[in-house]
CSV table of C-alpha atoms in Angstrom, one decimal:
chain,number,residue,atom,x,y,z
A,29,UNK,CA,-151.7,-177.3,-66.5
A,30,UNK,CA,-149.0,-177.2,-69.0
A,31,UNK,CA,-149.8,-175.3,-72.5
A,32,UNK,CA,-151.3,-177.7,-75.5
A,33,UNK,CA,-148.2,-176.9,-77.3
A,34,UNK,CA,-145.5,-178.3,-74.2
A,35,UNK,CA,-147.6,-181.4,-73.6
A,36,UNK,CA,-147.8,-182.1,-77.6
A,37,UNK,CA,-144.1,-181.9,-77.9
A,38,UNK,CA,-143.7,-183.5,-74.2
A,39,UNK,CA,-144.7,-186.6,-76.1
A,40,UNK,CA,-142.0,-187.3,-78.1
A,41,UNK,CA,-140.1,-188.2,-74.8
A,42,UNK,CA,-139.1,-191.6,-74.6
A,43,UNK,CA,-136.7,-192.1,-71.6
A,44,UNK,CA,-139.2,-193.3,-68.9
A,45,UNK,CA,-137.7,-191.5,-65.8
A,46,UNK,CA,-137.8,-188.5,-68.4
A,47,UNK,CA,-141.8,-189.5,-69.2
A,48,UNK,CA,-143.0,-190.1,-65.5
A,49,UNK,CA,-141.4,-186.2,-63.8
A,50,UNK,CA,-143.1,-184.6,-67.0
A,51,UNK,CA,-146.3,-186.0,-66.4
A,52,UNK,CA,-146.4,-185.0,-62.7
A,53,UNK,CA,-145.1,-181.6,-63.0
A,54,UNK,CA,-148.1,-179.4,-61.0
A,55,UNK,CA,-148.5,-175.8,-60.3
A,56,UNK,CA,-149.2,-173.7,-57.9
A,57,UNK,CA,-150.1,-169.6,-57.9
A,58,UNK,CA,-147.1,-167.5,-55.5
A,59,UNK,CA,-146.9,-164.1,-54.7
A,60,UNK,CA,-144.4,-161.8,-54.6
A,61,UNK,CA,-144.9,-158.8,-56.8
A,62,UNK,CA,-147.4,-160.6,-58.8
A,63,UNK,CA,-149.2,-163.9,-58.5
A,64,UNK,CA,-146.7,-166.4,-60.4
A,65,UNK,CA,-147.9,-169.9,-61.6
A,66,UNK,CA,-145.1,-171.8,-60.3
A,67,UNK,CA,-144.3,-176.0,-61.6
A,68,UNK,CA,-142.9,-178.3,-59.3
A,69,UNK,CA,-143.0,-181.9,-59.1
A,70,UNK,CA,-143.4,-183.7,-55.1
A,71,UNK,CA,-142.5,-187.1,-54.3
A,72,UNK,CA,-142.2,-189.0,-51.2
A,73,UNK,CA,-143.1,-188.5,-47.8
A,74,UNK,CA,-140.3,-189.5,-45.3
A,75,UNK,CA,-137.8,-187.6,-43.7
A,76,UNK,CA,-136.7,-184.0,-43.6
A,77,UNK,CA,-137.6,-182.0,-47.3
A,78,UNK,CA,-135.3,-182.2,-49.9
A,79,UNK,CA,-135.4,-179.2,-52.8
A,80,UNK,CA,-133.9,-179.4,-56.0
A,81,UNK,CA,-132.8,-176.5,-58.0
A,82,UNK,CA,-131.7,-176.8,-61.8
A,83,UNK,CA,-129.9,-174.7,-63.2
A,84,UNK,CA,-129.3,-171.5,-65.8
A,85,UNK,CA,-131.5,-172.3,-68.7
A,86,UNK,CA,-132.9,-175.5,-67.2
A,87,UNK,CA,-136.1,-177.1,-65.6
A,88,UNK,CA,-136.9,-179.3,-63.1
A,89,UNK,CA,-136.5,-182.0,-66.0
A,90,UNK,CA,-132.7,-182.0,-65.3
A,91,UNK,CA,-133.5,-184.0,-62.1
A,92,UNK,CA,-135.8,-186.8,-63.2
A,93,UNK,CA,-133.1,-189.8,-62.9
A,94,UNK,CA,-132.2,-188.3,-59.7
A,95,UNK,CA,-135.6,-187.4,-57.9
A,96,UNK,CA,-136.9,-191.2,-57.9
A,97,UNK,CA,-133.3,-191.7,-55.9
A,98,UNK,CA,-134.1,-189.6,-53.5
A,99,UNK,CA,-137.7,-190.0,-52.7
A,100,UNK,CA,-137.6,-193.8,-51.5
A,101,UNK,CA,-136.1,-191.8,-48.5
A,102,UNK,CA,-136.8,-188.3,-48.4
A,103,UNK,CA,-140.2,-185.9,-49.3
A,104,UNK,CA,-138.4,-184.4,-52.8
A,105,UNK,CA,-139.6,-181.3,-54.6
A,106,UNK,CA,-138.3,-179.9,-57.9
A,107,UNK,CA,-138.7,-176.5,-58.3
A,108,UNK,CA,-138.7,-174.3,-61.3
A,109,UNK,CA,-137.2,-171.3,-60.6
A,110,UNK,CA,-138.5,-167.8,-61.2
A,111,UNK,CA,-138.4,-166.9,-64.8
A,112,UNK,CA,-137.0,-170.2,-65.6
A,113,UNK,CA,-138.3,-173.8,-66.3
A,114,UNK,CA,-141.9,-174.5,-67.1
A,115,UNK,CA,-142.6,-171.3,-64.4
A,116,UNK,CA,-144.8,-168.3,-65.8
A,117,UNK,CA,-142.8,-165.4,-66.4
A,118,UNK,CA,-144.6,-162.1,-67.1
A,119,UNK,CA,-143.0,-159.0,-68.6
A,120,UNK,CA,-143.6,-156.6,-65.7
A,121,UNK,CA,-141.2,-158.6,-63.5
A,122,UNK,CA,-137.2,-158.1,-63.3
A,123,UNK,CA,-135.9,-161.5,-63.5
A,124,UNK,CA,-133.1,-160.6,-61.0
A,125,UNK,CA,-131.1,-163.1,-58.1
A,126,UNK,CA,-133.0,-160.8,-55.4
A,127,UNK,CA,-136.6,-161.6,-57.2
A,128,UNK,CA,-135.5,-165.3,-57.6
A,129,UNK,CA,-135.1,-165.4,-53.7
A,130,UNK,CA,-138.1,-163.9,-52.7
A,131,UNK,CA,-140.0,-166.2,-54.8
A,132,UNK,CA,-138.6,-169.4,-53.6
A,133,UNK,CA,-139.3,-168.2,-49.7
A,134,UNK,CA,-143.2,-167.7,-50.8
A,135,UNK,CA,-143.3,-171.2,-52.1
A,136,UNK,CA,-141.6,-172.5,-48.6
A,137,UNK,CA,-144.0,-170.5,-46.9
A,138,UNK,CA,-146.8,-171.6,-48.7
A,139,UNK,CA,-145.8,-175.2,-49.9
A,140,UNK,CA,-143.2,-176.8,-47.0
A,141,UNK,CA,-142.6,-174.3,-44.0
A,142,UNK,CA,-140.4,-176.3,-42.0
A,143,UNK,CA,-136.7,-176.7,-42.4
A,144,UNK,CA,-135.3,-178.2,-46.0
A,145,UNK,CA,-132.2,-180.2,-47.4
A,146,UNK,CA,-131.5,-177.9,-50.4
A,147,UNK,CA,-129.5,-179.3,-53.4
A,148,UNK,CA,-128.2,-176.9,-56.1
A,149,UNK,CA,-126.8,-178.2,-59.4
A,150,UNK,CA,-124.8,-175.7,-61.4
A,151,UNK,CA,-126.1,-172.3,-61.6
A,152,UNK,CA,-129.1,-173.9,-58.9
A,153,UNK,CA,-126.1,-174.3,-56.7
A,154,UNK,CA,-125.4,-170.3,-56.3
A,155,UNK,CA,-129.1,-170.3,-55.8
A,156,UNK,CA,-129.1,-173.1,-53.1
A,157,UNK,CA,-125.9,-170.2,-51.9
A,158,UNK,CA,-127.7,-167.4,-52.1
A,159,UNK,CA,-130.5,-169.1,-50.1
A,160,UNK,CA,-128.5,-170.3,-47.6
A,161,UNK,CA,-126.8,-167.3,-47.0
A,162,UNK,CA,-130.4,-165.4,-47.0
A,163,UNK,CA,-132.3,-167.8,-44.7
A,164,UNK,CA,-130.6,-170.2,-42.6
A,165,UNK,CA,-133.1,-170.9,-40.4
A,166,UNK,CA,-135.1,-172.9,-43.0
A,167,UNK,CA,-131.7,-174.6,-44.2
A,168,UNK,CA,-130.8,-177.7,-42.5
A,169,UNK,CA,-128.2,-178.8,-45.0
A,170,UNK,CA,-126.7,-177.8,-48.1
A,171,UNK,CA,-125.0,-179.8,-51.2
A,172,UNK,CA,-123.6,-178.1,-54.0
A,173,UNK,CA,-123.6,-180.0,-57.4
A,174,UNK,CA,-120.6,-178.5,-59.9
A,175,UNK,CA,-121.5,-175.4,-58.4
A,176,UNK,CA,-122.0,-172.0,-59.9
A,177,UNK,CA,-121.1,-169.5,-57.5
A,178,UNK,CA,-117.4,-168.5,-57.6
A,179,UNK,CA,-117.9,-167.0,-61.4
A,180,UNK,CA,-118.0,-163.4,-61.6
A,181,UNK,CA,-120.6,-163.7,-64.6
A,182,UNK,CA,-121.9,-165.8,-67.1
A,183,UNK,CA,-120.0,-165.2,-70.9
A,184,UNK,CA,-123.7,-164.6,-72.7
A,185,UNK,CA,-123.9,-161.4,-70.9
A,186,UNK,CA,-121.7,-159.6,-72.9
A,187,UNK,CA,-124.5,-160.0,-75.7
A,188,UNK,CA,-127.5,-158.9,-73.7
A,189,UNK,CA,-127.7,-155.4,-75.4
A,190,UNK,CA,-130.2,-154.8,-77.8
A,191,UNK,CA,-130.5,-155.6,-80.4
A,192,UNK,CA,-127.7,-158.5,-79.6
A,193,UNK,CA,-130.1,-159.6,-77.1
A,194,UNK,CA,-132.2,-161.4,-79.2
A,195,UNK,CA,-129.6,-162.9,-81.4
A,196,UNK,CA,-127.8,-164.3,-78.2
A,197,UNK,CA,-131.7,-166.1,-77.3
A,198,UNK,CA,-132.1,-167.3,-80.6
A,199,UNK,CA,-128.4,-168.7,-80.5
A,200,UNK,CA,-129.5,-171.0,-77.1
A,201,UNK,CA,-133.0,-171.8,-78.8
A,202,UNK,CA,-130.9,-173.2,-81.7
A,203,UNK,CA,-131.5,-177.1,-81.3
A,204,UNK,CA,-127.7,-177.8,-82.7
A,205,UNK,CA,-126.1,-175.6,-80.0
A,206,UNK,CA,-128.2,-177.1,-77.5
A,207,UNK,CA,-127.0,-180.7,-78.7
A,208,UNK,CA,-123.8,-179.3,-78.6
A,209,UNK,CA,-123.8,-177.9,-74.9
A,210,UNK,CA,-125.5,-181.4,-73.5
A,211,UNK,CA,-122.5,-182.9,-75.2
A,212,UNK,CA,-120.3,-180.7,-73.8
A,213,UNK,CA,-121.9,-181.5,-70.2
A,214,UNK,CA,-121.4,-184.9,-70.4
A,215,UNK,CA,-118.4,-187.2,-69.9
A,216,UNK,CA,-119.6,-189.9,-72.0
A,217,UNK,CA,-121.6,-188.2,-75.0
A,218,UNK,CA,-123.7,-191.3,-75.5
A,219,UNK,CA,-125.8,-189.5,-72.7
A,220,UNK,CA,-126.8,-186.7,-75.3
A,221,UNK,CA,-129.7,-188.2,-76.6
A,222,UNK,CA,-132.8,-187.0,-78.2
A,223,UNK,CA,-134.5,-187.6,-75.3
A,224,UNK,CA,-132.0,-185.8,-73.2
A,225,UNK,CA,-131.7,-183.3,-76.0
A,226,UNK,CA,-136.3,-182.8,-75.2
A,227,UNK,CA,-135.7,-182.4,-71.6
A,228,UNK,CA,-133.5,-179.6,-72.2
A,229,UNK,CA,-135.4,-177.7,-74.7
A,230,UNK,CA,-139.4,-178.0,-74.2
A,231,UNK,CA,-139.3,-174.9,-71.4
A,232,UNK,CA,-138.2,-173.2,-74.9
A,233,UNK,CA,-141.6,-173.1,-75.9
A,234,UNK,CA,-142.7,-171.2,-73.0
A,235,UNK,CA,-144.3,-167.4,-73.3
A,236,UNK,CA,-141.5,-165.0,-72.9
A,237,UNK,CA,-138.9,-167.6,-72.2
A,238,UNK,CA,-136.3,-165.3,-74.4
A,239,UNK,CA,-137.7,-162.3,-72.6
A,240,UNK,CA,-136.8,-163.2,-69.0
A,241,UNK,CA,-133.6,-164.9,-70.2
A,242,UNK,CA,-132.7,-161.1,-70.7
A,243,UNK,CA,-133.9,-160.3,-67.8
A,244,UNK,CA,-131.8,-162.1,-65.8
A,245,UNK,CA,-128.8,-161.9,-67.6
A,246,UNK,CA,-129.2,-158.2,-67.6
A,247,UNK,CA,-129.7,-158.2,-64.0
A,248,UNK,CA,-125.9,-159.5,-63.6
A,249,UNK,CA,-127.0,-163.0,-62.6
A,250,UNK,CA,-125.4,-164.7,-59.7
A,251,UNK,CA,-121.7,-162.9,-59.3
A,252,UNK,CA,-118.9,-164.7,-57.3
A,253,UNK,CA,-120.0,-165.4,-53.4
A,254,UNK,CA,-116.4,-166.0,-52.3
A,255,UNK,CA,-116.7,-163.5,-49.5
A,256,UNK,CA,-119.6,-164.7,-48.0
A,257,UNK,CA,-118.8,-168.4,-48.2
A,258,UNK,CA,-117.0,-168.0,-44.6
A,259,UNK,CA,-120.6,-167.3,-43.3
A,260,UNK,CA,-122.1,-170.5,-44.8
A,261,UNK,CA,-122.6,-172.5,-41.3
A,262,UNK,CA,-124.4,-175.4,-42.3
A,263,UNK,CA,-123.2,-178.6,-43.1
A,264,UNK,CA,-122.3,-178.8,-46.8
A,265,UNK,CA,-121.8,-181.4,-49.4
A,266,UNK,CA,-120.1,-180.7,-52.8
A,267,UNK,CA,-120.6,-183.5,-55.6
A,268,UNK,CA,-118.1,-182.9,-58.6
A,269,UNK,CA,-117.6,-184.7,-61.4
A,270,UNK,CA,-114.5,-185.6,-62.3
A,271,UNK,CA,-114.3,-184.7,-66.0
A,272,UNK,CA,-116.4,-181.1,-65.9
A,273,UNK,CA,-115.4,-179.6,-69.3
A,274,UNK,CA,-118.7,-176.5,-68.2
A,275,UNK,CA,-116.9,-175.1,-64.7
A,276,UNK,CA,-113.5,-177.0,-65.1
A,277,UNK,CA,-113.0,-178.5,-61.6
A,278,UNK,CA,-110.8,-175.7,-59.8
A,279,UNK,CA,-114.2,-174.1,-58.4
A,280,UNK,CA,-114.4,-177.9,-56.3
A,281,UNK,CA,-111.6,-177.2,-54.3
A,282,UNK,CA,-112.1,-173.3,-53.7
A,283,UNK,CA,-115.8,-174.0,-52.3
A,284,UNK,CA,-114.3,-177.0,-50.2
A,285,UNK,CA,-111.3,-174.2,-49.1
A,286,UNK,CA,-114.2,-171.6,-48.4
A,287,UNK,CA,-117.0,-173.0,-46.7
A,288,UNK,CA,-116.5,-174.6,-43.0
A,289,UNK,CA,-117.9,-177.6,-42.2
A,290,UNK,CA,-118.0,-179.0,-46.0
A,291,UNK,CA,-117.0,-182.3,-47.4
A,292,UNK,CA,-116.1,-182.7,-50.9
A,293,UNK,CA,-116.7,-186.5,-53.2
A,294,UNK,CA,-115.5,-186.6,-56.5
A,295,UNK,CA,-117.1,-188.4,-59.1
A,296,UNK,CA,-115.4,-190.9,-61.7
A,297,UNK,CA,-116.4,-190.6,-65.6
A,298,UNK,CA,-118.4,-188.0,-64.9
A,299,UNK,CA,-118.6,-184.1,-66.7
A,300,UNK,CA,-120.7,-181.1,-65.2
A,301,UNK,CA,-124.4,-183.1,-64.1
A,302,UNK,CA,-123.3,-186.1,-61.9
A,303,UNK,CA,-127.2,-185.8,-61.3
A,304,UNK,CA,-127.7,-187.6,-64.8
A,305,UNK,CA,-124.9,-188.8,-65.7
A,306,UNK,CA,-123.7,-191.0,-62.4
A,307,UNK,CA,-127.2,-191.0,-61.1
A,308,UNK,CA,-127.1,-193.6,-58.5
A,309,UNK,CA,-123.6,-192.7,-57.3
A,310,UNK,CA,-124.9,-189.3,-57.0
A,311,UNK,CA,-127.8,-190.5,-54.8
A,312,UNK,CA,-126.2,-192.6,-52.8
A,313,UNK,CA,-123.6,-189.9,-51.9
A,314,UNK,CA,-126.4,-187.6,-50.9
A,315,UNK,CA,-128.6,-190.1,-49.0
A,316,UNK,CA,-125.3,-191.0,-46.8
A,317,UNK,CA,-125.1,-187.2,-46.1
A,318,UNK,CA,-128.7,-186.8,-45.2
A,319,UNK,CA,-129.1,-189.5,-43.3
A,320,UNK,CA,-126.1,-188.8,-40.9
């Protein structure tokens, strides 16, 4: 169950998509160096798996216009990622890519075990990579969402040495520069709401959120996959919005370029989350994927 202080401020969500994912977010224990108590959220039953991964800084929360989408015709899990999200994060664990990995194949081993749609949005995406790359043979498709991935490393790194480290934390904590950022993400800033703005910002309140933050940033995070993406031989979908002021759009074309057997849709009026910005587009674009 979620800590008295999360569901407290988990009430002053108001969007109902946003209301509904946080109130079936569930956890289960996985184990990999330690037992890890690990949120998700399941919905639906048909069709092959679909899992959603959010990205840096995020939760599961990112996907709750899209997940409803999706579930009408697939099983649909949201997955908190190792050290991020509403997921436990203990101080005797390295926070790194490698760690992340491991942890997502206990929970397909323990949870799913049978091959999966995976959907990456944003730094989730050079997860949804690394995955792919990793284990194929639980990997039936792949679609990137303004994907991380081609980016050598990510700009906050420069200020994870002590005692920096804890400034740079307390900067991304800062309510105002989160407002800012979701602002930033969108195409049409009307999207930034306080609701949006509660999504993006209750994982905050997590034990040792800053701490792993660190961690991972320390690790060196996802690098640039641009030599491997020759090996990715799944079928591949990559979703960009049009007006992404985060990544800038020239990644779009260099992951179409790079990975065989891709396809890549543009989306109109649309900045760096298509997942909650053009929603229903989004969905429909993945379902026509899936389904053929």
């Amino acid at each position: 169950m979620l800590p008295e202080n999360i569901l407290k401020q988990g009430k002053n969500l108001t969007e109902s998509t946003s209301i509904d994912i946080f109130q079936k977010i569930k956890f289960t224990s996985i184990t990999t160096e330690e037992s890890i108590l690990t949120s998700y959220v399941l919905e639906g039953e048909k069709e092959t798996p679909i899992i959603l991964l959010h990205g840096f800084d995020s939760s599961l929360l990112e996907f709750r216009r899209l997940l409803p989408l999706l579930s009408k015709n697939h099983q649909v899990w949201a997955l908190d990622l190792l050290g991020f999200g509403f997921t436990e994060r203990k101080l005797s664990i390295n926070y790194s890519p490698e760690n992340i990995k491991n942890h997502f194949k206990e929970f397909w081993a323990k949870m799913i075990q049978k091959p999966v749609i995976l959907i990456g949005a944003s730094m989730g995406g050079a997860t949804a990579i690394d995955l792919t790359l990793s284990y194929p043979e639980i990997i039936e498709k792949l679609i990137l969402l303004d994907s991380g991935g081609l980016i050598k490393q990510p700009i906050i790194s420069k200020f994870i040495i002590p005692p920096l480290d804890y400034f740079a934390t307390e900067f991304l904590k800062n309510l105002k520069v989160r407002q800012s950022i979701s602002k930033t993400a969108y195409f049409n800033p009307n999207f930034a709401t306080e609701d949006a703005l509660q999504c993006s910002a209750l994982h905050l309140l997590c034990n040792n959120w800053n701490k792993a933050l660190i961690s991972f940033t320390k690790s060196g995070g996802y690098g640039s996959f641009s030599h491997q993406l020759k090996n990715i031989k799944k079928p591949t979908l990559i979703i960009w919005g049009e007006n992404d002021k985060i990544l800038g759009i020239k990644s779009a074309n260099k992951f179409q370029e790079m990975i065989p057997h891709s396809k890549l849709i543009w989306v109109k009026n649309c900045g760096h989350v298509p997942h909650l910005e053009q929603s229903e587009i989004t969905a429909n674009h993945i379902l026509d994927f899936t389904n053929n």
